[in-house]
Coordinates of C-alpha atoms in Angstrom, one line a residue:
Chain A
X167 CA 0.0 0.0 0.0
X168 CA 2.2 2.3 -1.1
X169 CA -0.8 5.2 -1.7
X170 CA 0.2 9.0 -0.8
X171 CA -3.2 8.6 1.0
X172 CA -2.3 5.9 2.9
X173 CA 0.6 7.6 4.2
X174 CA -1.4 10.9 5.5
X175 CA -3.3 8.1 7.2
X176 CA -0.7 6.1 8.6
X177 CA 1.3 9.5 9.6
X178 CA -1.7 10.5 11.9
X179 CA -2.3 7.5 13.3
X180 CA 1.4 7.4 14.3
X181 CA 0.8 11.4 15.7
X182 CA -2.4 10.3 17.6
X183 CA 0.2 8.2 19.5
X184 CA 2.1 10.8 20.6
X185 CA 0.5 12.7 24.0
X186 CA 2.9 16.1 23.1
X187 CA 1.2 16.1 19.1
X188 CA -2.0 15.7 20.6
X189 CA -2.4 18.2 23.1
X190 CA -1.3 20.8 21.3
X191 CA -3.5 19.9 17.9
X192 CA -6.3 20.1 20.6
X193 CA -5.8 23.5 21.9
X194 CA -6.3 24.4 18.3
X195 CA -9.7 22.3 17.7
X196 CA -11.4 22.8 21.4
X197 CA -12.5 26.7 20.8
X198 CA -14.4 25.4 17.4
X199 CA -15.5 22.4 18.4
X200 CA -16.8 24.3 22.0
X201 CA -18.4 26.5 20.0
X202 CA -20.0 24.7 17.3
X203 CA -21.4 21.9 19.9
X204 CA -22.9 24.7 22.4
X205 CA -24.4 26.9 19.8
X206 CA -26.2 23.0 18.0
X207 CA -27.0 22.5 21.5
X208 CA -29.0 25.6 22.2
X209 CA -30.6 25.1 18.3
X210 CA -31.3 21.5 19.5
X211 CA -32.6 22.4 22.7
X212 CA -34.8 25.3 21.8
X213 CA -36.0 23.8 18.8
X214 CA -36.9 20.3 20.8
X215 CA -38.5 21.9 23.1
X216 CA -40.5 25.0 22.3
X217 CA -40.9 24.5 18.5
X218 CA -41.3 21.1 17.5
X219 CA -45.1 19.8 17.6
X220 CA -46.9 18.7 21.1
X221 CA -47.5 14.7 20.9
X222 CA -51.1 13.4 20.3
X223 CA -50.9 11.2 23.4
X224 CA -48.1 12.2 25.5
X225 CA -48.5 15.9 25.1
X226 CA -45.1 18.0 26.4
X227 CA -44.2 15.2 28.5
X228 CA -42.6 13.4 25.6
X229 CA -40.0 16.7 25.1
X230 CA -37.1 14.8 27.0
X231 CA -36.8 12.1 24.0
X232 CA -34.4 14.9 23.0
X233 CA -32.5 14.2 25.9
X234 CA -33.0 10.4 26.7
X235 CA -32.6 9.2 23.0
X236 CA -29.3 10.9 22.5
X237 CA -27.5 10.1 26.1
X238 CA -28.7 6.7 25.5
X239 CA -27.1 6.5 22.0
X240 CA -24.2 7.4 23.3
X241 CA -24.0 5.3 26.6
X242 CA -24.0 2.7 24.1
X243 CA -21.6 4.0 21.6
X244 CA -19.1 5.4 24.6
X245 CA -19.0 1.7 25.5
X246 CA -17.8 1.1 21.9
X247 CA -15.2 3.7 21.9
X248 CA -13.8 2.2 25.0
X249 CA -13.4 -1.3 23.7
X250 CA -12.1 -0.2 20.8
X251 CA -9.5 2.2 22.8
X252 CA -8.7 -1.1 24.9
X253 CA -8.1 -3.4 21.7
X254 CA -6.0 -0.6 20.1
X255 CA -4.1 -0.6 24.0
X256 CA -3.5 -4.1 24.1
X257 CA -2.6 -5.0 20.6
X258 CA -0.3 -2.0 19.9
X259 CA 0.6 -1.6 23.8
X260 CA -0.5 2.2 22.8
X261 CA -0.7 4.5 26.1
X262 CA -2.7 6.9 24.5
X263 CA -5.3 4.4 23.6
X264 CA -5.5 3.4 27.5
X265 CA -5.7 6.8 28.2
X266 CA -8.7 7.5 26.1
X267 CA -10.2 4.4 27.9
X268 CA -9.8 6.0 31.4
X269 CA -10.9 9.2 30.0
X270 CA -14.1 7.5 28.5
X271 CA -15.2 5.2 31.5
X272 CA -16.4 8.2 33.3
X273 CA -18.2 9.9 30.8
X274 CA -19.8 7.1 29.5
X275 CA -21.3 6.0 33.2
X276 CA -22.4 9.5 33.2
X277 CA -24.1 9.3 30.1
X278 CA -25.9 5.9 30.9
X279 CA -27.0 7.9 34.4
X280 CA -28.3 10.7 32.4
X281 CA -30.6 7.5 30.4
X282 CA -31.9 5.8 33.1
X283 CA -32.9 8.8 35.1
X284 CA -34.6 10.7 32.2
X285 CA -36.5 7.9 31.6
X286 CA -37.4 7.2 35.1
X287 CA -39.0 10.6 34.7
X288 CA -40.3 10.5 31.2
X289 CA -41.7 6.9 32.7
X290 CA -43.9 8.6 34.9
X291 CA -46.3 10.7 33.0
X292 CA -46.4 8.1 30.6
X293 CA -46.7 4.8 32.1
X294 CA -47.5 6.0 35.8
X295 CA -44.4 4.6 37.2
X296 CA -40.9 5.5 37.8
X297 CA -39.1 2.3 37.1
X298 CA -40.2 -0.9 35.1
X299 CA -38.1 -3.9 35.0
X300 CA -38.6 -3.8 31.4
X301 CA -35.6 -5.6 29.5
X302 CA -34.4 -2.5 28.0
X303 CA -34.1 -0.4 31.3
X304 CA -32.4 -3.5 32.9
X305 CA -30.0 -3.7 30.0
X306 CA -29.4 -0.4 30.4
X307 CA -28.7 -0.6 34.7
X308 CA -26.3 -3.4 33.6
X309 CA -24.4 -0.8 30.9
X310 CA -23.8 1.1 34.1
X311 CA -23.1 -2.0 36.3
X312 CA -20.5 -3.0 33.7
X313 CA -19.1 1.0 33.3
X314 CA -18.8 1.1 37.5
X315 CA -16.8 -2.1 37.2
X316 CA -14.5 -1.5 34.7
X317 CA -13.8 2.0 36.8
X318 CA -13.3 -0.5 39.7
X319 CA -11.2 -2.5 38.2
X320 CA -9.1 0.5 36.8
X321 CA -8.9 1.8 40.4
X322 CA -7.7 -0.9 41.6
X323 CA -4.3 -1.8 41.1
X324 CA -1.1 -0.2 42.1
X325 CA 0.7 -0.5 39.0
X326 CA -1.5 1.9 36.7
X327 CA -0.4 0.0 33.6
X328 CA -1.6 -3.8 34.7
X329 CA -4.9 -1.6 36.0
X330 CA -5.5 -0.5 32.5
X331 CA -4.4 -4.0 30.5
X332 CA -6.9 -5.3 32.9
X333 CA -10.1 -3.4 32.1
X334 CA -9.2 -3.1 28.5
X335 CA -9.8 -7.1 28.9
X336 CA -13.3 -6.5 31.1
X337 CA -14.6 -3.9 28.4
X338 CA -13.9 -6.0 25.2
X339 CA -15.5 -9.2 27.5
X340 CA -18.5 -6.7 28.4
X341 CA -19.3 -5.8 24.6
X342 CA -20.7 -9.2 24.4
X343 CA -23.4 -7.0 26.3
X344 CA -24.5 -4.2 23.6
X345 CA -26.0 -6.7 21.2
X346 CA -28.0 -7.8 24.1
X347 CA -29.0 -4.8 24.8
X348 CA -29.9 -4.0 21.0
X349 CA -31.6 -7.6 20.5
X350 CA -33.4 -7.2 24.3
X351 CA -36.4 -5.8 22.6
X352 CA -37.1 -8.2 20.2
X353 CA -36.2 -11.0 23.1
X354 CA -38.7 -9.7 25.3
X355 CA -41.4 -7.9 24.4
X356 CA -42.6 -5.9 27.2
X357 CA -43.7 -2.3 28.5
X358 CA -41.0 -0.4 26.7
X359 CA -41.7 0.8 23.1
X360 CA -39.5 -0.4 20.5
X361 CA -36.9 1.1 19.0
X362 CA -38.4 4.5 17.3
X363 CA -35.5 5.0 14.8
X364 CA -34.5 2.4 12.4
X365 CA -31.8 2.6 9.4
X366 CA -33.9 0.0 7.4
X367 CA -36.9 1.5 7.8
X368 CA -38.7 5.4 7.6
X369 CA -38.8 6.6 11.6
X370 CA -42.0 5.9 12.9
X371 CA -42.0 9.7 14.3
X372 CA -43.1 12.8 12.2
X373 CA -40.7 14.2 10.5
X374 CA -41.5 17.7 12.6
X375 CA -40.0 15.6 15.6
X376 CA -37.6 13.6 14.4
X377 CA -35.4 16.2 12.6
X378 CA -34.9 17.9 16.0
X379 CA -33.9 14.3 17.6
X380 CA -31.5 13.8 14.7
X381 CA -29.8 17.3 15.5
X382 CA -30.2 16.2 19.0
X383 CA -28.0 12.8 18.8
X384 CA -25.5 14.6 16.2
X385 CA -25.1 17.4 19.2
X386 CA -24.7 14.7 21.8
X387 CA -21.7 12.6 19.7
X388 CA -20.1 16.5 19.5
X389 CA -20.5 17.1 23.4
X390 CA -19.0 13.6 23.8
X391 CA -16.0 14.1 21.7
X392 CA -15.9 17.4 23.3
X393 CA -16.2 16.0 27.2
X394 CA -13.6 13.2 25.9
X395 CA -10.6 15.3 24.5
X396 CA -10.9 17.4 27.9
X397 CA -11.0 14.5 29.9
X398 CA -7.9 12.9 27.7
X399 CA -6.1 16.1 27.6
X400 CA -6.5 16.2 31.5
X401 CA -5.2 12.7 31.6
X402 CA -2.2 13.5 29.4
X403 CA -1.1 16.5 31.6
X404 CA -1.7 13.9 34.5
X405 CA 1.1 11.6 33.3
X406 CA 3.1 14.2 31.5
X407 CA 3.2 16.3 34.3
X408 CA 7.2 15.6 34.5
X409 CA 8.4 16.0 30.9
X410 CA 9.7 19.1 29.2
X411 CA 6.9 20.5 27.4
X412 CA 4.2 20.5 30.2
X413 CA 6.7 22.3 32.1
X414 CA 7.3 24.6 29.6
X415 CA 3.5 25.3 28.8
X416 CA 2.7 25.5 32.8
X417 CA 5.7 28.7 32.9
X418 CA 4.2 30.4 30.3
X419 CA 0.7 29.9 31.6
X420 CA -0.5 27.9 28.5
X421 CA -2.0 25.3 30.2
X422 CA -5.6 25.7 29.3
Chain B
X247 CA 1.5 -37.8 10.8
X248 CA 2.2 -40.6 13.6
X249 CA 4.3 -37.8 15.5
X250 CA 1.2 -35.7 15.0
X251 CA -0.6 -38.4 16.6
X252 CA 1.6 -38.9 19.4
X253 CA 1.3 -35.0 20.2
X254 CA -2.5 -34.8 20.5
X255 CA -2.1 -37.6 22.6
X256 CA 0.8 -36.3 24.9
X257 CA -2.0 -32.8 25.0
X258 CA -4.8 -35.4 26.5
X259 CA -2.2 -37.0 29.4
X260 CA -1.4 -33.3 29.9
X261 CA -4.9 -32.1 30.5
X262 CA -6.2 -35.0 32.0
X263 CA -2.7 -34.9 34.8
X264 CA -3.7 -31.3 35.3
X265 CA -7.4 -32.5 36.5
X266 CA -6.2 -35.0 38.2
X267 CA -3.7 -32.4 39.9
X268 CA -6.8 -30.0 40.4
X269 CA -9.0 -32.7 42.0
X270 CA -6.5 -33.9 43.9
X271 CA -5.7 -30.5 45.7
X272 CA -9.4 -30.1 46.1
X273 CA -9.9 -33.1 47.5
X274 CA -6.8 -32.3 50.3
X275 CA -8.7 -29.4 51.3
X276 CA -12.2 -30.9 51.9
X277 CA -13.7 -28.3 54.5
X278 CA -13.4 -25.5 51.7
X279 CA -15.4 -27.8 49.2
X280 CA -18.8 -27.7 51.4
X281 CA -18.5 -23.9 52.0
X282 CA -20.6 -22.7 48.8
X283 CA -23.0 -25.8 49.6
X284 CA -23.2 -24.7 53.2
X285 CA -24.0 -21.0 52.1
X286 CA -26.0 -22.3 49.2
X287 CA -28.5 -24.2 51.6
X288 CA -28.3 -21.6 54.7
X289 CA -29.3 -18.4 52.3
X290 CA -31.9 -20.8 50.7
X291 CA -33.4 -21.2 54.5
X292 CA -32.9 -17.4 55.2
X293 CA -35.8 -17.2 52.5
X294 CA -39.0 -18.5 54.0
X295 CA -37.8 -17.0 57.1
X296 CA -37.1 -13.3 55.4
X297 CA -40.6 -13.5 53.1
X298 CA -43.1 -15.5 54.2
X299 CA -43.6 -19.9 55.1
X300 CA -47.0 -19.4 52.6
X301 CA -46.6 -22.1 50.1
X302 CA -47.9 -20.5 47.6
X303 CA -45.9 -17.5 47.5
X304 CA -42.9 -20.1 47.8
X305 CA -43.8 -21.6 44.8
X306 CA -43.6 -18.5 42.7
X307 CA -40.2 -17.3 44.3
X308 CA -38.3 -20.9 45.0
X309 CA -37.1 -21.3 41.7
X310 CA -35.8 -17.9 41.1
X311 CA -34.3 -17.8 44.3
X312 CA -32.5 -21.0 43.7
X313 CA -31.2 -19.8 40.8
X314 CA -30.0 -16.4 42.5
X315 CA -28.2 -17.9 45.5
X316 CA -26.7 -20.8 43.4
X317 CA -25.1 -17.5 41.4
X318 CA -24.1 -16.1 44.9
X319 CA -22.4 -19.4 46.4
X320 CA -21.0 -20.1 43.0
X321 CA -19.7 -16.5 42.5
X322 CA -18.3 -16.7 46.0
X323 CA -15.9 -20.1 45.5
X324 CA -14.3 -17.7 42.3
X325 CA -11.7 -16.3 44.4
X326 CA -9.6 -18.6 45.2
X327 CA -9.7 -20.7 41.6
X328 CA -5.9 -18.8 40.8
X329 CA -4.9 -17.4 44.6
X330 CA -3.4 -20.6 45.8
X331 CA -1.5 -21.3 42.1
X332 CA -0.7 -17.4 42.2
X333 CA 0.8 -17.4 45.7
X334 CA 2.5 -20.6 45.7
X335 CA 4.3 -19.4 42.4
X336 CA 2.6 -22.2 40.3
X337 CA 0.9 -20.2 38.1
X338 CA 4.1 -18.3 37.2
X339 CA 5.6 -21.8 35.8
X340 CA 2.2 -22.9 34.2
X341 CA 2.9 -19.3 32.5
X342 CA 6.7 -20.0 31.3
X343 CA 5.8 -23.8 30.1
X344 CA 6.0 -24.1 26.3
X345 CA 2.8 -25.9 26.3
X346 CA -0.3 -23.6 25.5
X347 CA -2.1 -22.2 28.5
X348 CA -6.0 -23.4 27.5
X349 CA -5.5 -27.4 28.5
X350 CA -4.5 -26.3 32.0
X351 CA -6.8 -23.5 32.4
X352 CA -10.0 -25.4 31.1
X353 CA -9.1 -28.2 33.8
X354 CA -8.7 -25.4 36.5
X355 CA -12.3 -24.7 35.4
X356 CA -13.6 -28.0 34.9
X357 CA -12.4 -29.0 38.2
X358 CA -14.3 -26.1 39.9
X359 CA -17.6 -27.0 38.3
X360 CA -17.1 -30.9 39.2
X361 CA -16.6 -29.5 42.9
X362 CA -18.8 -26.6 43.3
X363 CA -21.7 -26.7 39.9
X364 CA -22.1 -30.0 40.2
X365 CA -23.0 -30.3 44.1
X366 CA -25.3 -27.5 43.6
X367 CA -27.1 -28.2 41.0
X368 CA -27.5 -31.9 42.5
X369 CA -29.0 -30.6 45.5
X370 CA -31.3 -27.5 44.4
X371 CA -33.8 -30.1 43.6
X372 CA -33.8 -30.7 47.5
X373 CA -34.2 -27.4 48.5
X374 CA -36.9 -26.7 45.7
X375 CA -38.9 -29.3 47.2
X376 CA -38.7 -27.2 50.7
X377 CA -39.3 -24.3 49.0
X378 CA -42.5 -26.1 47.4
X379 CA -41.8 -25.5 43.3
X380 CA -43.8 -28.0 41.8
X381 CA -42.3 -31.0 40.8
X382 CA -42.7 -31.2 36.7
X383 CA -39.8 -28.6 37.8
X384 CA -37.2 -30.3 39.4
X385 CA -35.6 -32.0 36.2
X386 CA -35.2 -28.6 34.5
X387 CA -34.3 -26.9 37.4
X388 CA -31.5 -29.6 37.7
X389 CA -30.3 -29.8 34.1
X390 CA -30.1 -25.9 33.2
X391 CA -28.2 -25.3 36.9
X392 CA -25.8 -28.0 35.4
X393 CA -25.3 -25.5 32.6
X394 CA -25.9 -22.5 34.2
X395 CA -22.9 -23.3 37.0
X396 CA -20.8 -24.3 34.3
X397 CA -21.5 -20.6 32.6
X398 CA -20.8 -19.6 35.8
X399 CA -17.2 -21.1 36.1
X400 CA -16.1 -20.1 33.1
X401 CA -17.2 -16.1 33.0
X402 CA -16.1 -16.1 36.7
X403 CA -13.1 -17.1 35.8
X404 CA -12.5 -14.1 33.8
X405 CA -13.0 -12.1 36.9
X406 CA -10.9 -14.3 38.9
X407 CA -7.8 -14.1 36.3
X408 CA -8.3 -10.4 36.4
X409 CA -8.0 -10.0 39.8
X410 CA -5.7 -12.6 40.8
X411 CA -3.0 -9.8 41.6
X412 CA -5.1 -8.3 44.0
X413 CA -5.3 -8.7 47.8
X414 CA -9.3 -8.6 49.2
X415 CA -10.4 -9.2 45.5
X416 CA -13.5 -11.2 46.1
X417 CA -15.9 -7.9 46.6
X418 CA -14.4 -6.5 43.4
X419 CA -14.4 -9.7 41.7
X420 CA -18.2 -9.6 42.4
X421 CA -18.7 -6.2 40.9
X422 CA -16.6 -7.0 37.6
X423 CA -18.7 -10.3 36.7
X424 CA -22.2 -10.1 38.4
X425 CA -23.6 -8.4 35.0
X426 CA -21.8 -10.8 33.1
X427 CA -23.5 -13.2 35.0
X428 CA -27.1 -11.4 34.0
X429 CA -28.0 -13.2 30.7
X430 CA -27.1 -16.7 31.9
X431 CA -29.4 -16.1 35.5
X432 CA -32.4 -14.6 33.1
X433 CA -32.8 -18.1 31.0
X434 CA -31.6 -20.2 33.2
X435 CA -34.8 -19.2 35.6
X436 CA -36.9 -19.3 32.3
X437 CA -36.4 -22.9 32.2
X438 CA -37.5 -23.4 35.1
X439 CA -40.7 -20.7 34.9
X440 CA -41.5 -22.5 31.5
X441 CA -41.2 -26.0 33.1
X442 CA -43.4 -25.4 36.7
X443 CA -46.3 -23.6 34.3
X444 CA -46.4 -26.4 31.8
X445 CA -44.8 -25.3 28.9
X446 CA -42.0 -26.2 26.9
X447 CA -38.7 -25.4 28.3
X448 CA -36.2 -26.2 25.5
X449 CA -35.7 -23.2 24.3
X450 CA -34.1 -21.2 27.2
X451 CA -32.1 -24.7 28.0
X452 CA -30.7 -24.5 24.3
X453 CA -29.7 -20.9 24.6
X454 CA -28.1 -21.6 27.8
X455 CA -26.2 -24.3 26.2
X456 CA -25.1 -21.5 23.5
X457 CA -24.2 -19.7 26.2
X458 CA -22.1 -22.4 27.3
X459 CA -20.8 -23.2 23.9
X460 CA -20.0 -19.7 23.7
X461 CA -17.9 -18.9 27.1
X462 CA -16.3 -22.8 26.4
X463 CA -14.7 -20.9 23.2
X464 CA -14.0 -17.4 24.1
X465 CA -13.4 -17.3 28.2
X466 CA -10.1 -18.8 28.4
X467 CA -8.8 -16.0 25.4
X468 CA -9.9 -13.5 28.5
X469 CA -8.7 -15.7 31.3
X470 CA -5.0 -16.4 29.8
X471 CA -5.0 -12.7 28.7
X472 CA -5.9 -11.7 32.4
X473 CA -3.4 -14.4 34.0
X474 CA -0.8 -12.7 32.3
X475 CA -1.7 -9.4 33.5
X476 CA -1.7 -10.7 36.7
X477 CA 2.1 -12.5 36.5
X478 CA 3.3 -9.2 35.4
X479 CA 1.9 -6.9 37.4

């Protein structure tokens, strides 16, 4: 593969290794990409919630789908992100890919919080109870189970390096879980709706609503890129609190 | 091809002296074998005594509670599968021998089912009895805690490689594989369900038994993965 493209790629990829390259690219890209995901957020937002159409059935109530869907997306996909970040650690023994693991655990436990509790709420109003032990919900308590335990596991070793080879190992053993999750609808067939959007099929939503949930997940995977280079950045500094150029950039007050 | 021959068969003496080994170190230390049996039929006793003696209430909860606590007492023996091997060095020299790692670890795990699975599973029928699940019951609840336990070695395992390094491990251990754990606890009490109302229980015992197939072939990739971890930590 002896493509000029190829090269660009393979250069970067080699870059993204390096914790120096990458902290200073992303003092560069964090004012945009700040900017662009607040100002989608506050279209999303108002747009969600004062513009798009009441439902027939739910009324207002239903509003925090533009809150719920997208966290839960990305629970889900954050659990991707850190398996793939742990393969990439343990194949090419690549610090920065156990780095991005650590910095992702947190966010996406966060995330999967943020799911369950808005649709304890949103359950409510519309089924009359907080909690349901529907298969999806559970799935979802075990996402966060399985986040807490890899953040356990992390935690709790002396030598930070077997503590991150070791949940890199838990995480790719837990991603047997996301297609349970996925399939858990179809498996059991129970209080919780099924899935609204599909890629094979047109979304079962009007269009008036589902254009603002579409802006709403694209927002969300921006605010988690966003909340995961801060996080990285903060464990890069963490580790290369010794060397040269964090030294350099704390003297001249560059830090942030 | 005879040498071939000779080398699957020097693999079989090899796995079958390391469950011999296992079997024979379990059987030394004979007080720790009826500890998850001990817990398994105390907590089961705790129940009527924590809910309520009505039969009928009993009924509906026995076999799910069986199935809960079996995961408990089984999930409780995980600890030690790799401490003694660990601390004694063993495991180090099972690490360094040219021979691959899966024989030795699959017998590890094999010998932990025949001495902790297999005792539960043989005497939940016992306890479902007391805890008055009706009978049509008792031979599925048997057959998918065969399975089930076996599941239940093998994922634990994973937890118990993981953690081997680790002093007081066995709360964390919990933490790491109790979700893992979920799936295999949800069909195994299916079975059972299916089996005490009447209906046909094959299919939650056949996808326990993929379950099964399925943590048979990948597991030990995680376990030998997490043994090493361990060793060089």
């Amino acid at each position: 593969m002896g493509s000029p493209m190829w090269a660009v790629l393979k250069n970067f990829w080699h870059k993204l290794g390096s914790p120096k390259w990458f902290y200073q690219m992303s003092s560069r890209w964090l004012p945009w990409l700040s900017a662009i995901t607040l100002g989608l957020l506050v279209w999303g937002l108002v747009w969600g919630l004062a513009y798009a159409p009441m439902d027939a059935k739910q009324g207002n109530s239903y509003r925090i789908i533009f809150l719920h869907v997208p966290a839960s997306f990305l629970a889900m996909v954050g659990y991707y992100v850190m398996a793939i970040a742990g393969i990439v650690g343990l194949v090419w023994r690549m610090k920065m890919a156990m780095w991005v693991l650590r910095a992702a655990a947190p966010l996406g436990a966060v995330l999967t919080f943020i799911s369950l509790f808005s649709g304890a709420i949103w359950g409510k109003p519309t089924w009359g109870t907080w909690w349901v032990w529907d298969a999806r919900i559970t799935s979802m308590l075990i996402l966060l189970f399985l986040y807490l335990g890899v953040m356990a596991l992390q935690n709790a070793f002396e030598n930070e390096d077997s503590g991150n080879r070791a949940s890199a190992v838990l995480t790719i053993v837990g991603m047997i879980n996301i297609p349970i999750i996925y399939k858990s609808v179809e498996w059991w067939n129970t209080l919780h709706q099924g899935a609204t959007i599909k890629f094979t099929e047109a979304p079962s939503m009007h269009m008036d609503m589902f254009k603002p949930l579409l802006l709403m997940i694209v927002t969300f995977y921006l605010l988690y890129a966003l909340v995961l280079i801060m996080n990285l950045r903060c464990e890069i500094l963490r580790h290369e609190r010794r060397s040269q150029w964090v030294r350099e950039l704390a003297l001249n007050g560059k830090l942030l | 091809m005879s040498s071939g021959r000779d080398n699957t068969q020097a693999q079989h003496g090899y796995a079958l002296a390391m469950l011999k080994r296992e079997l024979i170190l379990a059987y030394r230390k004979r007080g720790d074998l009826a500890n998850p049996l001990l817990f398994f039929v105390m907590v089961i006793s705790l129940v009527p005594l924590g809910i309520s003696p009505d039969s009928s209430l009993l009924a509906l909860l026995g076999s799910g509670m069986i199935w809960v606590v079996a995961l408990l007492a089984s999930l409780l023996s995980m600890d030690s599968l790799f401490r003694g091997d660990y601390e004694d060095g063993s495991l180090e020299q099972l690490l360094l021998m040219p021979q691959a790692l899966l024989a030795p670890v699959l017998m590890k795990i094999l010998a932990h089912w025949l001495m902790t699975g297999v005792p539960l599973a043989l005497i939940a029928p016992l306890l479902a009895v007391m805890l008055s699940v009706p009978g049509e019951a008792l031979g599925v609840l048997l057959l998918s805690l065969l399975v089930g336990t076996a599941c239940f070695s093998l994922v634990g395992a994973i937890g118990a490689a993981l953690t081997v390094a680790l002093r007081r491990a066995s709360l964390l251990l919990s933490l790491v594989v109790i979700p893992l754990y979920i799936p295999v606890l949800i069909f195994g009490t299916a079975a059972v369900h299916n089996a005490a109302s009447g209906l046909s229980s094959a299919g939650p015992l056949a996808i326990l038994g993929a379950f099964l197939a399925l943590a048979i072939a990948l597991a030990p990739f995680a376990i030998i993965a997490g043994l090493r971890i361990g060793v060089d930590g």
